[in-house]
XYZ file of N, CA and C in Angstrom:
750
model
N 0.866 -1.186 0.492
C -0.444 -0.080 0.210
C 0.749 1.233 0.055
N 1.624 1.587 0.565
C 3.156 2.423 0.410
C 4.123 2.515 -0.096
N 4.038 1.869 -1.174
C 4.386 1.514 -2.799
C 3.376 2.075 -3.806
N 2.327 1.829 -3.217
C 1.097 2.468 -4.116
C 0.845 3.418 -4.281
N 0.839 4.111 -2.665
C 0.447 5.982 -2.452
C 1.465 6.438 -2.761
N 3.144 5.773 -2.474
C 4.157 6.529 -3.160
C 4.156 7.019 -4.919
N 3.763 6.004 -5.281
C 3.439 5.869 -6.593
C 2.418 7.285 -7.343
N 1.376 7.422 -6.604
C -0.047 8.147 -6.467
C 0.467 9.531 -6.375
N 1.436 9.541 -5.612
C 1.915 10.798 -5.123
C 2.260 11.720 -6.215
N 3.350 10.474 -6.367
C 4.316 11.027 -7.897
C 3.491 11.398 -9.169
N 2.394 10.874 -9.199
C 2.439 10.982 -10.894
C 1.829 12.404 -10.128
N 0.755 12.412 -8.923
C -0.273 13.768 -8.623
C 1.117 14.573 -8.746
N 2.403 14.156 -8.555
C 3.389 15.792 -8.365
C 3.694 16.178 -9.967
N 3.605 15.471 -10.206
C 3.897 15.623 -11.680
C 3.165 16.455 -12.022
N 1.995 16.401 -12.114
C 0.767 16.393 -12.846
C 0.157 18.155 -12.965
N 0.874 18.639 -12.204
C 0.822 19.853 -11.188
C 1.230 20.923 -12.035
N 0.339 21.592 -12.959
C 1.608 22.863 -13.283
C 2.735 23.843 -12.417
N 2.238 24.360 -10.633
C 3.540 24.408 -10.315
C 4.289 24.235 -9.590
N 4.874 22.616 -10.119
C 6.126 21.872 -9.938
C 6.623 22.197 -10.770
N 6.259 22.302 -12.171
C 6.688 22.580 -13.304
C 7.375 24.328 -13.482
N 7.138 24.865 -12.701
C 6.917 26.329 -12.909
C 7.749 26.542 -11.723
N 7.572 26.081 -10.195
C 8.482 26.049 -9.473
C 9.973 25.290 -10.099
N 10.461 24.279 -10.514
C 11.635 24.050 -11.072
C 12.399 24.923 -11.915
N 11.281 25.390 -12.901
C 11.272 26.285 -13.806
C 12.469 27.230 -12.958
N 11.757 27.860 -12.426
C 12.419 29.226 -11.611
C 13.661 28.467 -11.390
N 13.702 27.895 -9.778
C 14.692 27.330 -9.159
C 15.731 27.353 -10.128
N 15.902 26.582 -11.916
C 16.659 26.435 -12.914
C 17.263 27.214 -12.744
N 16.379 28.519 -13.451
C 16.690 29.786 -14.020
C 18.031 30.357 -13.205
N 17.443 30.794 -11.529
C 18.189 31.364 -10.650
C 19.827 30.529 -10.797
N 19.448 29.219 -10.562
C 20.845 28.506 -9.742
C 21.658 28.485 -11.118
N 21.063 28.142 -12.659
C 22.026 27.783 -13.521
C 22.468 29.397 -13.725
N 21.985 30.389 -14.179
C 21.571 31.950 -14.353
C 22.694 32.136 -13.444
N 22.735 32.288 -12.357
C 23.774 32.527 -11.074
C 24.577 31.660 -11.435
N 25.139 31.535 -11.264
C 26.591 30.120 -11.814
C 27.409 30.669 -13.466
N 26.288 31.029 -14.216
C 27.140 31.556 -15.293
C 27.520 32.726 -15.179
N 26.523 33.674 -14.709
C 27.387 35.210 -14.071
C 28.403 35.045 -13.086
N 28.010 34.138 -12.236
C 29.188 34.401 -11.558
C 30.657 34.021 -12.386
N 30.744 32.307 -13.198
C 31.548 32.484 -13.727
C 32.048 33.706 -15.023
N 31.315 34.236 -15.178
C 32.008 35.364 -15.980
C 32.524 36.388 -15.598
N 31.712 36.915 -14.246
C 32.358 37.426 -13.050
C 33.949 37.240 -13.332
N 33.661 35.696 -12.918
C 35.687 35.638 -12.862
C 36.247 34.927 -13.789
N 35.589 35.120 -14.656
C 36.630 35.333 -16.087
C 37.235 36.363 -16.488
N 35.758 37.467 -15.938
C 36.527 38.661 -16.397
C 37.392 40.071 -15.630
N 37.458 39.292 -14.352
C 38.651 39.998 -13.381
C 39.711 39.162 -13.091
N 40.553 40.295 -13.449
C 41.875 39.735 -13.672
C 42.434 39.560 -12.751
N 41.919 40.588 -11.245
C 42.723 39.643 -10.006
C 42.535 38.849 -9.144
N 41.449 37.387 -10.707
C 41.055 35.880 -9.957
C 42.149 35.596 -10.209
N 42.063 35.101 -8.544
C 43.342 33.388 -8.509
C 42.491 32.569 -9.644
N 43.734 32.228 -10.031
C 43.303 30.897 -10.976
C 44.026 29.598 -9.998
N 42.887 28.854 -10.816
C 42.610 27.831 -9.667
C 41.266 27.700 -8.658
N 40.892 28.188 -8.554
C 39.821 28.642 -7.453
C 38.666 27.886 -8.111
N 37.687 26.646 -7.328
C 36.791 26.187 -6.936
C 35.521 26.662 -7.483
N 35.062 26.113 -8.665
C 33.155 26.849 -8.836
C 31.863 26.715 -8.301
N 32.877 25.438 -7.403
C 31.443 24.377 -5.970
C 31.207 26.039 -6.129
N 31.811 27.473 -5.213
C 31.426 28.186 -4.621
C 29.998 28.583 -5.506
N 29.897 28.850 -6.551
C 28.900 28.894 -7.277
C 28.360 28.036 -6.875
N 27.710 26.534 -6.500
C 26.812 25.688 -5.849
C 25.732 26.159 -4.609
N 26.288 26.454 -3.619
C 26.328 27.133 -2.578
C 25.705 28.110 -2.154
N 25.799 29.419 -3.143
C 25.959 30.729 -3.083
C 23.895 30.900 -3.660
N 23.879 30.463 -4.903
C 22.993 30.467 -5.487
C 21.718 29.265 -5.339
N 22.499 27.961 -3.960
C 21.715 27.924 -3.158
C 20.704 28.146 -2.149
N 20.811 29.981 -1.792
C 19.998 29.765 -1.070
C 19.408 31.126 -1.660
N 18.846 31.520 -2.451
C 17.780 32.325 -3.458
C 16.787 31.135 -3.653
N 17.519 30.086 -4.519
C 16.644 29.039 -5.299
C 15.527 28.225 -3.806
N 16.501 27.640 -2.718
C 15.636 27.219 -2.301
C 14.337 27.506 -1.839
N 14.490 28.914 -1.881
C 12.421 28.903 -1.615
C 11.447 28.353 -2.909
N 12.362 28.021 -3.790
C 11.218 27.966 -5.181
C 11.334 26.467 -4.215
N 11.579 25.691 -4.386
C 11.895 24.258 -3.505
C 10.282 23.928 -2.488
N 10.964 25.352 -1.366
C 10.121 25.193 0.157
C 8.507 25.303 -0.735
N 8.566 26.330 -1.587
C 7.364 26.245 -2.355
C 6.236 25.489 -2.473
N 7.586 24.459 -3.923
C 6.721 23.481 -4.527
C 6.093 22.145 -3.294
N 7.331 22.355 -2.716
C 6.433 20.905 -1.148
C 5.642 21.677 -0.917
N 4.951 22.734 -0.104
C 4.179 23.340 0.191
C 3.157 23.585 0.082
N 3.188 23.598 -1.781
C 2.277 23.589 -2.846
C 1.413 22.240 -3.127
N 2.620 21.074 -2.927
C 2.524 19.870 -2.702
C 0.575 18.901 -1.501
N 1.474 19.561 -0.749
C 0.980 19.111 0.739
C -0.196 19.818 0.696
N -0.502 21.596 1.037
C -1.640 22.055 0.942
C -2.670 21.844 -0.037
N -1.838 22.249 -1.318
C -3.369 22.237 -2.477
C -4.589 21.495 -2.469
N -4.044 20.006 -2.201
C -5.786 19.487 -1.447
C -6.698 20.184 -0.050
N -5.988 20.665 1.092
C -6.462 21.431 1.555
C -7.748 22.673 1.064
N -6.945 23.116 0.653
C -7.958 24.145 -0.702
C -8.373 23.841 -1.172
N -8.680 22.469 -1.770
C -9.202 22.779 -3.056
C -10.636 21.504 -2.425
N -10.624 20.778 -1.377
C -11.015 19.820 -0.771
C -11.195 18.538 -1.215
N -10.229 18.551 -2.412
C -9.383 17.932 -2.572
C -8.799 16.394 -1.018
N -8.707 16.675 -0.063
C -7.896 15.820 1.141
C -8.766 14.940 1.126
N -10.357 15.038 1.142
C -11.798 14.425 1.641
C -11.589 12.965 0.717
N -10.974 13.268 -0.123
C -11.366 11.782 -0.987
C -10.113 11.390 -1.449
N -9.009 11.568 -1.104
C -7.537 11.295 -1.232
C -7.587 10.189 0.020
N -8.704 11.006 1.314
C -7.603 9.776 2.524
C -9.567 8.914 1.891
N -10.604 9.167 1.452
C -10.835 8.442 1.342
C -10.282 6.900 0.271
N -9.579 7.075 -0.470
C -9.040 5.822 -1.454
C -7.681 5.659 -0.133
N -6.886 5.905 0.550
C -6.291 6.109 1.468
C -6.406 6.741 3.363
N -7.146 5.400 3.475
C -7.508 6.095 4.671
C -6.890 5.633 5.321
N -5.494 4.934 5.629
C -4.623 5.331 6.661
C -3.301 6.183 6.653
N -3.227 6.851 7.547
C -3.137 8.639 7.596
C -2.133 8.868 7.684
N -1.623 7.663 8.493
C 0.240 7.796 8.614
C 1.296 7.492 6.928
N 0.212 6.757 6.737
C 0.426 5.982 4.896
C 0.504 7.158 4.172
N -0.287 7.652 4.336
C -0.579 9.197 3.299
C 0.814 10.423 3.700
N 0.587 10.452 5.147
C 1.440 11.539 5.796
C 3.413 10.731 5.060
N 3.623 10.030 5.342
C 4.399 9.509 5.296
C 4.879 9.470 3.358
N 3.854 8.872 2.747
C 4.307 9.271 0.833
C 4.276 10.373 0.551
N 3.456 11.200 0.673
C 2.692 12.342 0.307
C 4.265 13.622 0.933
N 4.645 13.029 2.132
C 6.050 13.705 3.022
C 7.513 13.342 1.440
N 8.041 12.030 2.101
C 8.842 11.146 0.196
C 8.621 11.632 -0.369
N 7.794 11.603 -1.089
C 7.949 11.944 -1.978
C 8.210 13.525 -2.489
N 7.397 14.533 -1.893
C 7.999 15.758 -2.372
C 9.349 16.135 -1.403
N 9.221 16.139 -0.521
C 10.772 15.855 -0.469
C 12.244 15.639 -1.151
N 11.549 14.354 -1.240
C 13.116 13.854 -1.520
C 13.348 13.889 -3.537
N 11.864 14.443 -3.701
C 12.212 15.250 -5.385
C 12.711 16.431 -5.038
N 12.007 17.108 -4.353
C 13.173 18.518 -4.550
C 14.164 18.064 -3.578
N 14.504 18.125 -3.055
C 16.088 17.420 -2.859
C 17.132 17.195 -4.123
N 16.552 16.146 -4.464
C 17.377 15.321 -5.803
C 17.473 17.127 -7.053
N 16.068 17.230 -7.058
C 16.419 18.498 -8.178
C 17.559 19.059 -7.683
N 17.426 19.667 -6.652
C 17.834 20.612 -6.126
C 19.756 20.795 -6.236
N 20.203 19.033 -5.421
C 21.586 18.630 -5.889
C 21.968 18.532 -6.703
N 20.895 18.332 -8.114
C 21.602 18.056 -9.366
C 21.816 19.448 -10.133
N 20.596 20.399 -9.680
C 20.584 21.756 -10.315
C 22.098 22.677 -9.551
N 22.994 22.220 -8.541
C 23.669 22.686 -7.719
C 24.631 22.035 -8.032
N 24.662 21.219 -9.479
C 26.404 20.280 -9.551
C 25.759 21.101 -11.252
N 24.964 21.477 -11.278
C 24.762 22.465 -13.466
C 24.964 23.788 -12.312
N 24.496 24.112 -12.013
C 25.400 25.694 -11.068
C 26.594 25.612 -11.141
N 27.612 25.015 -10.909
C 28.835 24.443 -10.954
C 29.511 24.320 -12.165
N 28.646 23.547 -12.513
C 29.474 23.393 -14.047
C 29.407 24.522 -15.250
N 28.001 24.804 -15.013
C 27.999 27.022 -15.279
C 29.179 27.661 -15.261
N 28.943 27.713 -14.038
C 30.206 28.490 -14.269
C 32.222 27.803 -14.763
N 31.406 26.622 -14.347
C 33.227 26.690 -14.607
C 33.297 26.135 -16.062
N 32.607 26.656 -16.800
C 32.321 26.618 -18.030
C 32.503 28.413 -18.845
N 32.392 28.985 -18.145
C 31.877 30.182 -18.047
C 33.622 30.804 -17.816
N 33.718 30.203 -17.215
C 35.521 30.497 -16.869
C 36.505 30.439 -16.923
N 36.729 28.821 -17.474
C 37.438 28.116 -17.621
C 38.455 28.951 -18.448
N 40.035 28.388 -17.909
C 40.573 27.778 -17.051
C 41.184 28.394 -15.801
N 39.836 29.543 -14.768
C 40.540 29.936 -14.476
C 40.215 29.210 -12.796
N 38.430 28.855 -12.948
C 37.549 28.296 -11.649
C 38.541 26.667 -12.723
N 38.055 25.552 -11.090
C 38.575 24.600 -11.236
C 36.730 23.380 -11.012
N 36.977 22.246 -11.047
C 35.863 21.546 -10.191
C 36.559 20.369 -10.040
N 37.448 20.526 -8.618
C 38.071 18.824 -7.972
C 36.667 18.860 -7.377
N 37.032 17.427 -7.213
C 35.972 16.383 -7.369
C 35.693 16.022 -5.562
N 36.472 16.279 -4.922
C 36.557 15.934 -3.667
C 35.899 16.835 -2.472
N 36.185 18.481 -3.734
C 35.172 19.111 -3.005
C 33.623 19.531 -3.335
N 33.551 18.823 -4.324
C 31.789 18.856 -5.071
C 31.405 18.050 -3.948
N 31.949 16.688 -4.193
C 31.515 15.817 -3.111
C 30.915 16.623 -1.904
N 31.404 17.539 -1.216
C 31.767 17.619 -0.109
C 30.117 18.482 0.199
N 30.302 19.481 -0.995
C 29.177 20.675 -1.873
C 27.950 19.979 -2.055
N 28.079 19.150 -2.129
C 26.334 19.166 -3.258
C 26.258 17.876 -1.623
N 26.886 17.710 -0.918
C 26.149 16.890 -0.370
C 25.268 18.163 1.135
N 26.142 18.622 0.993
C 25.608 19.946 2.190
C 24.531 20.531 1.412
N 24.539 20.403 0.684
C 23.310 21.785 -0.764
C 22.315 20.361 -0.337
N 22.465 18.829 -0.518
C 21.131 18.766 -0.551
C 20.656 17.805 1.238
N 21.397 18.582 2.161
C 21.149 17.950 3.373
C 19.949 19.464 3.207
N 20.805 21.052 3.872
C 19.637 22.033 3.303
C 18.625 21.785 2.599
N 18.292 21.299 2.247
C 16.882 21.326 0.877
C 16.038 20.410 1.415
N 16.999 18.948 2.400
C 15.856 18.137 2.391
C 15.438 18.605 3.701
N 16.440 19.047 4.918
C 15.741 19.829 5.831
C 15.033 20.983 5.771
N 15.138 21.222 4.624
C 14.272 22.915 4.853
C 12.575 22.363 4.691
N 13.202 21.646 3.542
C 11.631 21.358 2.752
C 11.109 20.031 3.505
N 11.471 20.040 4.530
C 10.846 18.557 5.511
C 10.305 19.517 6.357
N 11.257 20.635 6.425
C 10.289 21.488 7.140
C 8.927 21.790 7.565
N 8.906 22.561 5.548
C 8.601 23.139 4.583
C 6.973 21.975 4.801
N 6.852 20.794 5.098
C 5.825 19.690 4.698
C 4.772 19.453 5.835
N 6.386 19.996 6.749
C 4.910 19.618 8.173
C 4.781 21.040 8.731
N 5.083 22.118 7.813
C 4.367 23.089 8.380
C 2.619 22.904 7.404
N 3.140 22.774 6.587
C 1.344 22.321 6.069
C 0.724 21.307 6.152
N 0.801 20.545 6.361
C -0.136 19.435 7.499
C -0.381 20.154 8.659
N 0.648 21.499 8.978
C 0.638 21.436 10.471
C -1.154 22.669 10.258
N 0.011 23.710 9.330
C -1.407 24.944 8.930
C -2.358 24.322 8.148
N -2.809 23.694 6.707
C -3.520 23.895 5.846
C -3.249 24.412 4.985
N -2.715 25.634 4.960
C -2.928 26.639 4.862
C -2.171 27.482 3.758
N -2.143 27.210 2.321
C -0.803 27.921 1.585
C -0.112 28.691 1.842
N -0.959 29.473 2.169
C -0.258 31.427 2.339
C 0.192 31.413 4.236
N -0.568 30.949 4.541
C -0.212 30.658 6.074
C 1.865 29.986 6.185
N 1.181 29.308 5.428
C 2.554 28.244 5.571
C 3.674 29.131 4.730
N 3.305 29.658 3.919
C 5.333 30.409 3.073
C 4.852 31.577 4.047
N 3.728 32.800 4.454
C 4.720 33.460 5.569
C 5.900 32.948 6.380
N 5.465 31.425 6.795
C 5.321 30.281 8.757
C 7.010 30.544 7.847
N 7.237 29.659 6.603
C 8.287 29.401 5.944
C 9.470 31.122 5.628
N 9.053 32.304 6.135
C 9.565 32.739 4.958
C 10.208 33.257 6.015
N 9.184 34.093 7.002
C 9.658 34.544 8.338
C 11.294 33.668 9.260
N 11.346 32.214 9.815
C 11.961 31.456 10.160
C 13.343 31.336 9.432
N 12.845 31.269 7.535
C 13.823 30.846 6.745
C 15.152 31.616 6.586
N 14.046 33.280 6.587
C 14.712 34.207 5.641
C 14.736 35.889 6.902
N 13.174 35.823 6.692
C 13.147 36.825 7.373
C 13.596 37.636 9.231
N 13.367 36.365 9.553
C 13.859 36.935 11.606
C 14.975 36.454 11.746
N 15.567 34.875 10.645
C 16.942 34.961 11.386
C 17.789 36.192 10.600
N 17.782 37.813 9.678
C 17.989 39.094 9.122
C 16.977 39.528 10.094
N 16.693 39.802 10.612
C 16.321 41.137 12.258
C 15.806 41.108 12.895
N 15.984 40.124 13.634
C 16.549 40.125 14.716
C 17.217 39.983 15.526
N 18.828 40.140 15.252
C 19.943 40.669 15.519
C 20.478 42.017 14.998
N 19.624 42.451 14.768
C 19.644 44.184 14.302
C 19.779 44.507 15.477
N 18.462 44.092 16.487
C 18.045 44.544 17.126
C 18.899 45.348 18.413
N 20.956 44.541 18.304
C 21.088 44.740 19.468
C 21.423 43.885 20.634
N 20.179 43.018 21.278
C 19.932 42.422 21.983
C 20.220 41.523 21.759
N 21.475 41.039 22.647
C 22.036 39.317 22.453
C 20.806 38.058 22.914
N 19.992 38.007 23.655
C 18.803 37.187 23.166
C 18.381 37.000 21.947
N 17.804 38.586 21.720
C 17.627 38.343 20.809
C 18.724 37.347 19.149
N 19.983 38.089 19.544
C 20.431 37.267 18.718
C 21.063 35.566 18.904
N 20.797 35.860 20.019
C 20.644 34.000 20.313
C 19.185 33.400 19.866
N 18.190 33.789 20.047
C 16.836 33.522 19.279
C 17.336 32.970 17.670
N 17.952 34.318 17.212
C 17.896 33.938 15.779
C 19.031 32.869 15.330
N 19.961 32.818 16.001
C 20.880 31.729 16.037
C 20.129 30.037 16.024
N 19.114 29.737 16.929
C 18.428 28.760 16.458
C 17.981 28.704 15.747
N 17.483 29.246 14.746
C 16.381 29.489 13.572
C 16.568 28.380 12.299
N 16.583 27.994 11.871
C 16.641 26.853 10.147
C 16.957 27.437 9.569
N 17.108 29.109 9.324
C 17.399 29.332 8.318
C 18.634 29.825 8.755
N 19.478 30.720 10.071
C 20.739 30.730 10.369
C 21.729 30.262 9.754
N 20.974 28.790 10.105
C 21.756 27.608 10.258
C 22.340 27.133 9.022
N 20.738 27.019 7.826
C 20.999 26.565 7.014
C 22.564 27.803 5.950
N 22.337 28.925 6.273
C 23.480 30.260 5.755
C 24.534 29.583 5.842
N 24.925 29.181 7.590
C 26.261 29.206 8.057
C 26.716 27.702 7.528
N 25.998 26.187 7.256
C 26.433 25.584 6.203
C 26.205 25.572 4.762
N 25.867 26.566 3.809
C 26.372 27.310 3.019
C 27.102 27.768 2.856
N 27.174 28.956 3.705
C 28.339 30.007 3.355
C 29.486 29.744 4.605
N 29.020 29.402 6.077
C 30.442 29.359 6.568
C 30.431 30.743 7.670
N 29.202 31.560 7.249
C 28.807 32.376 8.139
C 27.795 32.430 8.748
N 27.879 33.341 9.733
C 28.608 34.351 10.590
C 29.539 33.152 11.470
N 31.058 34.427 11.531
C 31.898 33.238 11.913
C 31.974 34.397 12.777
N 30.990 34.159 13.832
C 31.768 34.978 15.098
C 30.237 34.048 16.317
N 29.887 33.888 15.795
C 28.119 33.398 16.759
C 29.024 32.483 17.019
N 29.256 31.144 17.462
C 29.468 29.784 17.779
C 29.252 29.129 16.589
N 28.771 29.328 15.756
C 27.976 28.131 15.490
C 29.227 27.305 14.925
N 28.893 25.440 14.743
C 28.670 24.548 14.463
C 29.123 24.448 13.387
N 29.366 22.859 12.262
C 28.627 22.160 11.536
C 27.567 21.541 12.070
N 28.537 20.336 13.226
C 27.308 20.123 13.714
C 26.170 20.146 14.858
N 26.018 21.700 14.966
C 24.834 21.663 15.976
C 24.036 22.206 15.209
N 24.834 22.853 13.583
C 24.178 23.112 12.693
C 23.072 22.187 12.141
N 23.817 20.805 11.949
C 22.825 19.980 11.640
C 21.740 19.300 12.556
N 22.182 19.434 13.090
C 21.284 18.915 14.985
C 19.970 19.585 14.881
N 19.930 21.401 14.483
C 19.539 21.918 14.993
C 18.446 22.313 13.328
N 18.329 22.187 13.142
C 18.082 21.513 11.030
C 17.405 20.491 11.152
N 17.439 19.204 11.904
C 17.008 18.251 11.414
C 16.136 18.116 12.940
N 16.544 19.406 13.812
C 15.258 18.749 15.749
C 13.816 20.135 15.127
N 14.373 20.449 14.018
C 12.750 21.679 13.870
C 12.326 21.088 12.341
N 13.222 20.331 11.353
C 12.384 18.946 10.548
C 11.263 18.421 10.731
N 11.765 18.034 12.001
C 11.686 16.212 12.752
C 10.773 16.635 13.846
N 10.795 17.959 14.566
C 9.492 18.753 15.544
C 7.838 19.210 13.889
N 8.123 19.982 13.409
C 7.735 20.570 12.641
C 6.881 18.974 11.305
N 7.672 18.393 11.762
C 6.682 16.928 11.212
C 5.939 15.571 11.678
N 6.424 15.943 13.097
C 5.426 15.406 13.569
C 4.261 16.443 14.538
N 4.260 16.909 14.107
C 3.267 18.072 14.668
C 2.199 18.728 13.434
N 2.766 17.895 12.060
C 1.953 16.825 10.933
C 1.401 16.481 11.246
N 1.909 15.163 11.726
C 1.420 13.453 11.783
C 0.569 14.045 12.599
N 0.698 14.096 13.679
C -0.102 14.524 14.823
C -1.584 15.711 14.670
N -1.346 15.870 14.135
C -2.998 17.013 13.315
C -3.410 16.097 12.107
N -2.819 14.973 11.735
C -3.793 14.872 10.213
C -4.169 13.339 10.537
N -3.478 13.109 12.008
C -4.157 11.910 12.360
C -5.424 12.312 13.764
N -5.201 13.619 14.246
C -5.574 13.919 15.444
C -7.540 14.519 14.551
N -7.001 15.149 13.919
C -8.368 16.029 13.534
C -8.630 15.939 11.979
N -9.877 16.060 12.237
C -11.034 16.100 10.631
C -10.008 16.971 9.279
N -9.447 15.470 8.545
C -9.343 16.765 7.863
C -9.695 18.053 6.912
N -10.558 18.002 6.944
C -11.856 19.100 5.603
C -11.308 20.347 6.870
N -11.333 20.947 8.656
C -10.908 21.473 8.758
C -9.935 22.057 8.975
């Protein structure tokens, strides 16, 4: 039943026009910015020869992640907007199986697509700047693994919020606050406790994993991974609990 539900969710995901639009936006951003970064490096007379082109992958992933977050949110919440969640659960009455299938298909699709586009971004920068930029394999594996983890944790968080809020607009605003606005805004007030709160948000940890910034707030790779996993698993748990306990059409 789980395999059949995953197959149904896979078919549903790729028959929604929004999926293709979000992927097109992400592809345009990551490949376009990667090419621009390569052209900028090639035209800079002070650019050191031999720098890795993988840097383009990490920096283009920051804005492009919102396309993948929106993709997953739409996949989770669109049934609630149209009322299609009722027949969906009639076809798949075991709600845990439905929850796992919908979450897995959406998150894995977004993660794989994001990792492939990150690879494409680095290749675009490399081709635009040859031989100034290089593509070392060992560094590429680390970068792509980091990008994949950030996308996986972020989209899992988005899926959990989608199941909790059951509203596309509300979930989008919540993700925007947690990933972008609050991590940038809270430290600007000058209070240490607000900076500490910002450091616990998933957006701050995603930026640190992708760029290594900021360097003066005590963040580490391990703590950032744990923090993002805690947010992702926590929201998924809340989403599962609401799906199991509340009427689907409320």
